[in-house]
mmCIF file of C-alpha atoms in Angstrom:
data_model
loop_
_atom_site.group_PDB
_atom_site.id
_atom_site.type_symbol
_atom_site.label_atom_id
_atom_site.label_comp_id
_atom_site.label_asym_id
_atom_site.label_seq_id
_atom_site.Cartn_x
_atom_site.Cartn_y
_atom_site.Cartn_z
ATOM 1 C CA UNK A 1098 23.967 10.988 -26.981
ATOM 2 C CA UNK A 1099 20.641 10.392 -25.239
ATOM 3 C CA UNK A 1100 19.838 7.416 -27.482
ATOM 4 C CA UNK A 1101 22.609 5.462 -25.710
ATOM 5 C CA UNK A 1102 21.075 6.027 -22.286
ATOM 6 C CA UNK A 1103 19.456 3.108 -20.503
ATOM 7 C CA UNK A 1104 15.675 2.913 -19.924
ATOM 8 C CA UNK A 1105 16.377 3.323 -16.197
ATOM 9 C CA UNK A 1106 18.010 6.692 -16.885
ATOM 10 C CA UNK A 1107 14.909 8.001 -18.658
ATOM 11 C CA UNK A 1108 12.650 6.575 -15.930
ATOM 12 C CA UNK A 1109 14.658 8.298 -13.193
ATOM 13 C CA UNK A 1110 14.669 11.548 -15.153
ATOM 14 C CA UNK A 1111 10.896 11.451 -15.629
ATOM 15 C CA UNK A 1112 10.419 10.648 -11.965
ATOM 16 C CA UNK A 1113 12.701 13.520 -10.914
ATOM 17 C CA UNK A 1114 10.664 15.893 -13.070
ATOM 18 C CA UNK A 1115 7.532 14.926 -11.152
ATOM 19 C CA UNK A 1116 7.908 17.174 -8.115
ATOM 20 C CA UNK A 1117 4.788 15.851 -6.396
ATOM 21 C CA UNK A 1118 6.097 12.276 -6.608
ATOM 22 C CA UNK A 1119 9.564 13.269 -5.342
ATOM 23 C CA UNK A 1120 8.155 15.198 -2.371
ATOM 24 C CA UNK A 1121 5.739 12.350 -1.641
ATOM 25 C CA UNK A 1122 8.622 9.873 -1.686
ATOM 26 C CA UNK A 1123 10.580 11.993 0.792
ATOM 27 C CA UNK A 1124 7.569 12.345 3.096
ATOM 28 C CA UNK A 1125 6.888 8.623 2.956
ATOM 29 C CA UNK A 1126 10.559 7.925 3.634
ATOM 30 C CA UNK A 1127 10.445 10.070 6.787
ATOM 31 C CA UNK A 1128 7.272 8.290 7.973
ATOM 32 C CA UNK A 1129 8.840 4.867 7.358
ATOM 33 C CA UNK A 1130 11.991 5.849 9.290
ATOM 34 C CA UNK A 1131 9.897 7.152 12.182
ATOM 35 C CA UNK A 1132 7.977 3.885 12.263
ATOM 36 C CA UNK A 1133 11.157 1.791 12.150
ATOM 37 C CA UNK A 1134 12.851 3.723 14.961
ATOM 38 C CA UNK A 1135 9.700 4.413 16.988
ATOM 39 C CA UNK A 1136 11.121 3.145 20.323
ATOM 40 C CA UNK A 1137 14.124 5.454 19.935
ATOM 41 C CA UNK A 1138 12.224 8.676 19.221
ATOM 42 C CA UNK A 1139 9.253 8.313 21.581
ATOM 43 C CA UNK A 1140 9.379 9.109 25.323
ATOM 44 C CA UNK A 1141 7.337 6.106 26.505
ATOM 45 C CA UNK A 1142 5.777 2.879 25.323
ATOM 46 C CA UNK A 1143 2.585 3.142 23.305
ATOM 47 C CA UNK A 1144 0.528 1.567 26.140
ATOM 48 C CA UNK A 1145 2.201 3.353 29.078
ATOM 49 C CA UNK A 1146 -0.234 5.515 31.040
ATOM 50 C CA UNK A 1147 2.597 7.692 32.292
ATOM 51 C CA UNK A 1148 0.732 10.999 32.195
ATOM 52 C CA UNK A 1149 -2.582 10.307 33.931
ATOM 53 C CA UNK A 1150 -2.402 13.632 35.755
ATOM 54 C CA UNK A 1151 -2.151 15.358 32.351
ATOM 55 C CA UNK A 1152 -4.895 13.362 30.613
ATOM 56 C CA UNK A 1153 -6.414 15.192 27.612
ATOM 57 C CA UNK A 1154 -3.664 17.810 27.739
ATOM 58 C CA UNK A 1155 -3.320 19.872 24.573
ATOM 59 C CA UNK A 1156 -0.135 19.887 22.438
ATOM 60 C CA UNK A 1157 2.807 21.504 24.204
ATOM 61 C CA UNK A 1158 6.597 21.529 24.247
ATOM 62 C CA UNK A 1159 6.548 18.448 26.495
ATOM 63 C CA UNK A 1160 3.870 16.577 24.555
ATOM 64 C CA UNK A 1161 4.050 17.552 20.887
ATOM 65 C CA UNK A 1162 0.644 16.112 20.077
ATOM 66 C CA UNK A 1163 -0.883 16.242 23.524
ATOM 67 C CA UNK A 1164 -2.032 13.432 25.811
ATOM 68 C CA UNK A 1165 -4.990 11.108 25.256
ATOM 69 C CA UNK A 1166 -7.839 10.373 27.683
ATOM 70 C CA UNK A 1167 -5.916 7.479 29.289
ATOM 71 C CA UNK A 1168 -2.761 9.501 30.006
ATOM 72 C CA UNK A 1169 -0.693 8.192 27.086
ATOM 73 C CA UNK A 1170 1.612 10.424 25.069
ATOM 74 C CA UNK A 1171 -0.203 11.016 21.789
ATOM 75 C CA UNK A 1172 2.907 11.496 19.664
ATOM 76 C CA UNK A 1173 4.042 8.047 20.795
ATOM 77 C CA UNK A 1174 0.685 6.569 19.807
ATOM 78 C CA UNK A 1175 0.776 8.264 16.383
ATOM 79 C CA UNK A 1176 4.301 7.032 15.602
ATOM 80 C CA UNK A 1177 3.557 3.468 16.686
ATOM 81 C CA UNK A 1178 0.295 3.656 14.740
ATOM 82 C CA UNK A 1179 2.403 4.270 11.651
ATOM 83 C CA UNK A 1180 4.088 0.928 12.308
ATOM 84 C CA UNK A 1181 0.743 -0.845 12.271
ATOM 85 C CA UNK A 1182 -0.606 0.904 9.172
ATOM 86 C CA UNK A 1183 2.576 0.548 7.123
ATOM 87 C CA UNK A 1184 3.127 -3.071 8.187
ATOM 88 C CA UNK A 1185 -0.381 -4.010 7.114
ATOM 89 C CA UNK A 1186 -0.030 -1.992 3.911
ATOM 90 C CA UNK A 1187 3.274 -3.590 2.890
ATOM 91 C CA UNK A 1188 2.233 -7.110 3.909
ATOM 92 C CA UNK A 1189 -1.079 -6.891 2.044
ATOM 93 C CA UNK A 1190 0.650 -5.422 -1.009
ATOM 94 C CA UNK A 1191 3.200 -8.254 -0.976
ATOM 95 C CA UNK A 1192 0.465 -10.901 -0.866
ATOM 96 C CA UNK A 1193 -1.438 -9.030 -3.594
ATOM 97 C CA UNK A 1194 1.634 -9.202 -5.831
ATOM 98 C CA UNK A 1195 2.219 -12.882 -5.079
ATOM 99 C CA UNK A 1196 -1.361 -13.662 -6.119
ATOM 100 C CA UNK A 1197 -1.743 -11.143 -8.943
ATOM 101 C CA UNK A 1198 1.499 -11.917 -10.813
ATOM 102 C CA UNK A 1199 0.893 -15.622 -11.585
ATOM 103 C CA UNK A 1200 -2.803 -15.122 -12.367
ATOM 104 C CA UNK A 1201 -2.107 -12.139 -14.622
ATOM 105 C CA UNK A 1202 0.761 -13.934 -16.374
ATOM 106 C CA UNK A 1203 -1.307 -17.072 -17.003
ATOM 107 C CA UNK A 1204 -4.281 -15.068 -18.306
ATOM 108 C CA UNK A 1205 -2.105 -12.904 -20.533
ATOM 109 C CA UNK A 1206 0.026 -15.703 -21.975
ATOM 110 C CA UNK A 1207 -2.499 -18.465 -22.553
ATOM 111 C CA UNK A 1208 -5.602 -16.381 -23.283
ATOM 112 C CA UNK A 1209 -8.681 -18.469 -24.138
ATOM 113 C CA UNK A 1210 -10.338 -20.263 -21.249
ATOM 114 C CA UNK A 1211 -7.581 -19.317 -18.797
ATOM 115 C CA UNK A 1212 -8.073 -15.623 -19.551
ATOM 116 C CA UNK A 1213 -11.854 -16.041 -19.373
ATOM 117 C CA UNK A 1214 -11.642 -17.747 -15.984
ATOM 118 C CA UNK A 1215 -9.321 -15.128 -14.482
ATOM 119 C CA UNK A 1216 -11.444 -12.252 -15.805
ATOM 120 C CA UNK A 1217 -14.596 -13.792 -14.309
ATOM 121 C CA UNK A 1218 -12.762 -14.085 -11.001
ATOM 122 C CA UNK A 1219 -11.739 -10.435 -11.260
ATOM 123 C CA UNK A 1220 -15.325 -9.427 -12.004
ATOM 124 C CA UNK A 1221 -16.494 -11.364 -8.956
ATOM 125 C CA UNK A 1222 -14.136 -9.501 -6.643
ATOM 126 C CA UNK A 1223 -14.840 -6.184 -8.387
ATOM 127 C CA UNK A 1224 -18.588 -6.244 -7.698
ATOM 128 C CA UNK A 1225 -18.202 -7.108 -4.003
ATOM 129 C CA UNK A 1226 -17.752 -3.939 -1.876
ATOM 130 C CA UNK A 1227 -14.387 -4.459 -0.107
ATOM 131 C CA UNK A 1228 -15.423 -2.676 3.085
ATOM 132 C CA UNK A 1229 -18.647 -4.676 3.502
ATOM 133 C CA UNK A 1230 -16.844 -7.962 2.873
ATOM 134 C CA UNK A 1231 -14.077 -6.904 5.240
ATOM 135 C CA UNK A 1232 -16.640 -6.003 7.933
ATOM 136 C CA UNK A 1233 -18.248 -9.429 7.621
ATOM 137 C CA UNK A 1234 -14.984 -11.367 7.698
ATOM 138 C CA UNK A 1235 -13.572 -9.115 10.416
ATOM 139 C CA UNK A 1236 -16.620 -9.653 12.606
ATOM 140 C CA UNK A 1237 -16.462 -13.426 12.098
ATOM 141 C CA UNK A 1238 -12.753 -13.596 12.977
ATOM 142 C CA UNK A 1239 -12.616 -10.773 15.561
ATOM 143 C CA UNK A 1240 -10.186 -8.845 13.385
ATOM 144 C CA UNK A 1241 -6.470 -8.808 14.101
ATOM 145 C CA UNK A 1242 -3.333 -8.142 12.050
ATOM 146 C CA UNK A 1243 -3.332 -11.354 10.014
ATOM 147 C CA UNK A 1244 -7.048 -11.151 9.258
ATOM 148 C CA UNK A 1245 -6.779 -7.592 7.947
ATOM 149 C CA UNK A 1246 -3.778 -8.484 5.770
ATOM 150 C CA UNK A 1247 -5.647 -11.439 4.261
ATOM 151 C CA UNK A 1248 -8.778 -9.360 3.654
ATOM 152 C CA UNK A 1249 -6.804 -6.537 2.036
ATOM 153 C CA UNK A 1250 -4.862 -8.981 -0.149
ATOM 154 C CA UNK A 1251 -8.089 -10.642 -1.310
ATOM 155 C CA UNK A 1252 -9.119 -7.403 -2.975
ATOM 156 C CA UNK A 1253 -5.703 -5.867 -3.685
ATOM 157 C CA UNK A 1254 -4.524 -8.528 -6.135
ATOM 158 C CA UNK A 1255 -7.050 -7.496 -8.800
ATOM 159 C CA UNK A 1256 -5.213 -4.345 -9.892
ATOM 160 C CA UNK A 1257 -1.847 -6.131 -9.960
ATOM 161 C CA UNK A 1258 -3.337 -8.970 -12.000
ATOM 162 C CA UNK A 1259 -4.810 -6.597 -14.589
ATOM 163 C CA UNK A 1260 -1.520 -4.706 -14.957
ATOM 164 C CA UNK A 1261 0.531 -7.903 -15.409
ATOM 165 C CA UNK A 1262 -2.046 -9.417 -17.767
ATOM 166 C CA UNK A 1263 -1.947 -6.368 -20.046
ATOM 167 C CA UNK A 1264 1.865 -6.334 -20.082
ATOM 168 C CA UNK A 1265 2.179 -10.058 -20.800
ATOM 169 C CA UNK A 1266 -0.369 -9.870 -23.617
ATOM 170 C CA UNK A 1267 1.659 -7.056 -25.164
ATOM 171 C CA UNK A 1268 4.897 -9.066 -24.997
ATOM 172 C CA UNK A 1269 3.766 -12.593 -25.872
ATOM 173 C CA UNK A 1270 3.963 -11.921 -29.626
ATOM 174 C CA UNK A 1271 7.428 -10.332 -29.451
ATOM 175 C CA UNK A 1272 10.381 -11.845 -31.273
ATOM 176 C CA UNK A 1273 12.219 -12.996 -28.134
ATOM 177 C CA UNK A 1274 9.155 -14.965 -26.998
ATOM 178 C CA UNK A 1275 8.742 -16.508 -30.451
ATOM 179 C CA UNK A 1276 12.418 -17.432 -30.431
ATOM 180 C CA UNK A 1277 12.115 -19.102 -27.033
ATOM 181 C CA UNK A 1278 9.086 -21.061 -28.236
ATOM 182 C CA UNK A 1279 10.940 -22.166 -31.366
ATOM 183 C CA UNK A 1280 13.802 -23.437 -29.200
ATOM 184 C CA UNK A 1281 11.365 -25.605 -27.282
ATOM 185 C CA UNK A 1282 11.108 -23.580 -24.066
ATOM 186 C CA UNK A 1283 8.111 -24.511 -21.941
ATOM 187 C CA UNK A 1284 5.361 -21.934 -21.234
ATOM 188 C CA UNK A 1285 6.330 -21.918 -17.562
ATOM 189 C CA UNK A 1286 9.953 -21.132 -18.441
ATOM 190 C CA UNK A 1287 8.949 -18.361 -20.832
ATOM 191 C CA UNK A 1288 6.652 -16.787 -18.247
ATOM 192 C CA UNK A 1289 9.255 -16.981 -15.454
ATOM 193 C CA UNK A 1290 12.363 -15.990 -17.399
ATOM 194 C CA UNK A 1291 11.034 -13.618 -20.038
ATOM 195 C CA UNK A 1292 7.527 -12.271 -19.498
ATOM 196 C CA UNK A 1293 7.480 -11.606 -15.748
ATOM 197 C CA UNK A 1294 10.925 -9.892 -15.731
ATOM 198 C CA UNK A 1295 9.710 -7.658 -18.577
ATOM 199 C CA UNK A 1296 6.605 -6.846 -16.521
ATOM 200 C CA UNK A 1297 8.548 -5.526 -13.543
ATOM 201 C CA UNK A 1298 7.366 -1.939 -14.110
ATOM 202 C CA UNK A 1299 3.629 -2.609 -13.655
ATOM 203 C CA UNK A 1300 4.444 -4.979 -10.797
ATOM 204 C CA UNK A 1301 6.252 -2.202 -8.926
ATOM 205 C CA UNK A 1302 3.409 0.228 -9.612
ATOM 206 C CA UNK A 1303 0.784 -2.303 -8.557
ATOM 207 C CA UNK A 1304 2.692 -3.048 -5.351
ATOM 208 C CA UNK A 1305 2.977 0.621 -4.374
ATOM 209 C CA UNK A 1306 -0.651 1.425 -5.213
ATOM 210 C CA UNK A 1307 -1.890 -1.575 -3.193
ATOM 211 C CA UNK A 1308 -0.377 -0.127 -0.004
ATOM 212 C CA UNK A 1309 -2.760 2.840 0.498
ATOM 213 C CA UNK A 1310 -5.781 0.661 -0.280
ATOM 214 C CA UNK A 1311 -4.797 -1.759 2.497
ATOM 215 C CA UNK A 1312 -4.087 1.105 4.891
ATOM 216 C CA UNK A 1313 -7.508 2.654 4.277
ATOM 217 C CA UNK A 1314 -9.203 -0.708 4.736
ATOM 218 C CA UNK A 1315 -7.372 -1.272 8.034
ATOM 219 C CA UNK A 1316 -8.256 2.220 9.251
ATOM 220 C CA UNK A 1317 -11.915 1.686 8.347
ATOM 221 C CA UNK A 1318 -12.091 -1.633 10.195
ATOM 222 C CA UNK A 1319 -10.276 -0.244 13.231
ATOM 223 C CA UNK A 1320 -12.603 2.761 13.222
ATOM 224 C CA UNK A 1321 -15.526 0.328 13.383
ATOM 225 C CA UNK A 1322 -13.884 -1.601 16.225
ATOM 226 C CA UNK A 1323 -13.090 -4.815 14.333
ATOM 227 C CA UNK A 1324 -9.514 -4.059 13.354
ATOM 228 C CA UNK A 1325 -6.314 -4.245 15.381
ATOM 229 C CA UNK A 1326 -7.269 -4.856 19.047
ATOM 230 C CA UNK A 1327 -6.243 -2.282 21.680
ATOM 231 C CA UNK A 1328 -3.963 -1.261 23.269
ATOM 232 C CA UNK A 1329 -1.998 -1.622 20.005
ATOM 233 C CA UNK A 1330 -2.376 1.811 18.387
ATOM 234 C CA UNK A 1331 -4.139 2.130 15.056
ATOM 235 C CA UNK A 1332 -4.932 5.407 13.361
ATOM 236 C CA UNK A 1333 -8.483 4.305 12.575
ATOM 237 C CA UNK A 1334 -9.052 3.244 16.170
ATOM 238 C CA UNK A 1335 -7.602 6.553 17.419
ATOM 239 C CA UNK A 1336 -9.875 8.531 15.093
ATOM 240 C CA UNK A 1337 -12.854 6.623 16.468
ATOM 241 C CA UNK A 1338 -11.930 7.496 20.063
ATOM 242 C CA UNK A 1339 -11.111 11.086 19.107
ATOM 243 C CA UNK A 1340 -14.586 11.584 17.650
ATOM 244 C CA UNK A 1341 -16.000 11.458 21.198
ATOM 245 C CA UNK A 1342 -13.793 14.378 22.227
ATOM 246 C CA UNK A 1343 -13.450 16.359 19.013
ATOM 247 C CA UNK A 1344 -15.569 19.349 20.103
ATOM 248 C CA UNK A 1345 -13.365 20.013 23.118
ATOM 249 C CA UNK A 1346 -10.083 18.144 22.585
ATOM 250 C CA UNK A 1347 -9.538 18.523 18.847
ATOM 251 C CA UNK A 1348 -6.065 16.987 18.826
ATOM 252 C CA UNK A 1349 -7.383 13.476 19.538
ATOM 253 C CA UNK A 1350 -9.146 13.370 16.158
ATOM 254 C CA UNK A 1351 -7.090 15.790 14.056
ATOM 255 C CA UNK A 1352 -3.627 14.242 14.442
ATOM 256 C CA UNK A 1353 -4.475 10.610 13.544
ATOM 257 C CA UNK A 1354 -6.684 11.812 10.685
ATOM 258 C CA UNK A 1355 -3.880 14.012 9.345
ATOM 259 C CA UNK A 1356 -1.323 11.192 9.727
ATOM 260 C CA UNK A 1357 -3.519 8.772 7.791
ATOM 261 C CA UNK A 1358 -4.389 11.313 5.082
ATOM 262 C CA UNK A 1359 -0.777 12.415 4.554
ATOM 263 C CA UNK A 1360 0.551 8.841 4.408
ATOM 264 C CA UNK A 1361 -2.136 7.606 2.014
ATOM 265 C CA UNK A 1362 -1.793 10.686 -0.212
ATOM 266 C CA UNK A 1363 2.015 10.424 -0.290
ATOM 267 C CA UNK A 1364 1.887 6.730 -1.174
ATOM 268 C CA UNK A 1365 -0.718 7.290 -3.893
ATOM 269 C CA UNK A 1366 1.215 10.173 -5.476
ATOM 270 C CA UNK A 1367 4.413 8.121 -5.326
ATOM 271 C CA UNK A 1368 2.652 5.247 -7.096
ATOM 272 C CA UNK A 1369 1.287 7.601 -9.762
ATOM 273 C CA UNK A 1370 4.762 9.055 -10.251
ATOM 274 C CA UNK A 1371 6.318 5.613 -10.640
ATOM 275 C CA UNK A 1372 3.613 4.623 -13.126
ATOM 276 C CA UNK A 1373 4.338 7.685 -15.266
ATOM 277 C CA UNK A 1374 8.101 7.245 -14.973
ATOM 278 C CA UNK A 1375 8.068 3.566 -15.872
ATOM 279 C CA UNK A 1376 5.608 3.913 -18.753
ATOM 280 C CA UNK A 1377 7.464 2.513 -21.755
ATOM 281 C CA UNK A 1378 5.469 4.748 -24.145
ATOM 282 C CA UNK A 1379 7.319 7.745 -22.670
ATOM 283 C CA UNK A 1380 10.784 6.353 -23.432
ATOM 284 C CA UNK A 1381 13.235 8.969 -24.551
ATOM 285 C CA UNK A 1382 11.199 11.995 -23.523
#
């Protein structure tokens, strides 16, 4: 009976068997919902200094994560920081996919000089340390949301490109591609209508795995002071400020660090789970 099941059925079953990926997906889902509905679940605005008399207060029933040095509710800052990190992560991942898909498809389908050119471009971006390049570009442009997204996308497309290239190379000699060529279909048509749709699995995996890379890059730049400008909350920026108080007011460094670590770990494990579930070599298991 199982031989009549669709590939999606086997992928979902493999994903469900991966408990770490399932739990990570649930955790990430909760974080995304908190970020989306941040104004509804937080007592104040992220920049409101409504608790100056309680500045640096420790976590309590009134302030779940305490109060920062400027009298702002820290839970509010953490939740709104999730908005910034996830927005940058998703935006950078989207741009990475938009760049990586066409380059990977062209390299995989045509081979020859096109493949050589794309691989040299990949090698160029692979040898440049992303953080150092991001620091330079961030310093030149004074950081900001758009700058960080562009910087993250410049380095995030490489993995997507390699995944799509490998998939297209595996499919370009298949019978359905040969049939389309024999019927006179153009290379662009074959890539758009046949090869890219059959490469959707690595595209999804590449998209998900590009998110934590962009989030870590944003946190690093914000930690160094060239990321998202204050008072917009960023976990990296909050960790930087918390380092000055960590020996006495531990919550200012611990909570943003934990939020960043949990989100990045959950996204990475989810991406690994999707990669294993969508691996065509595991079909039918």
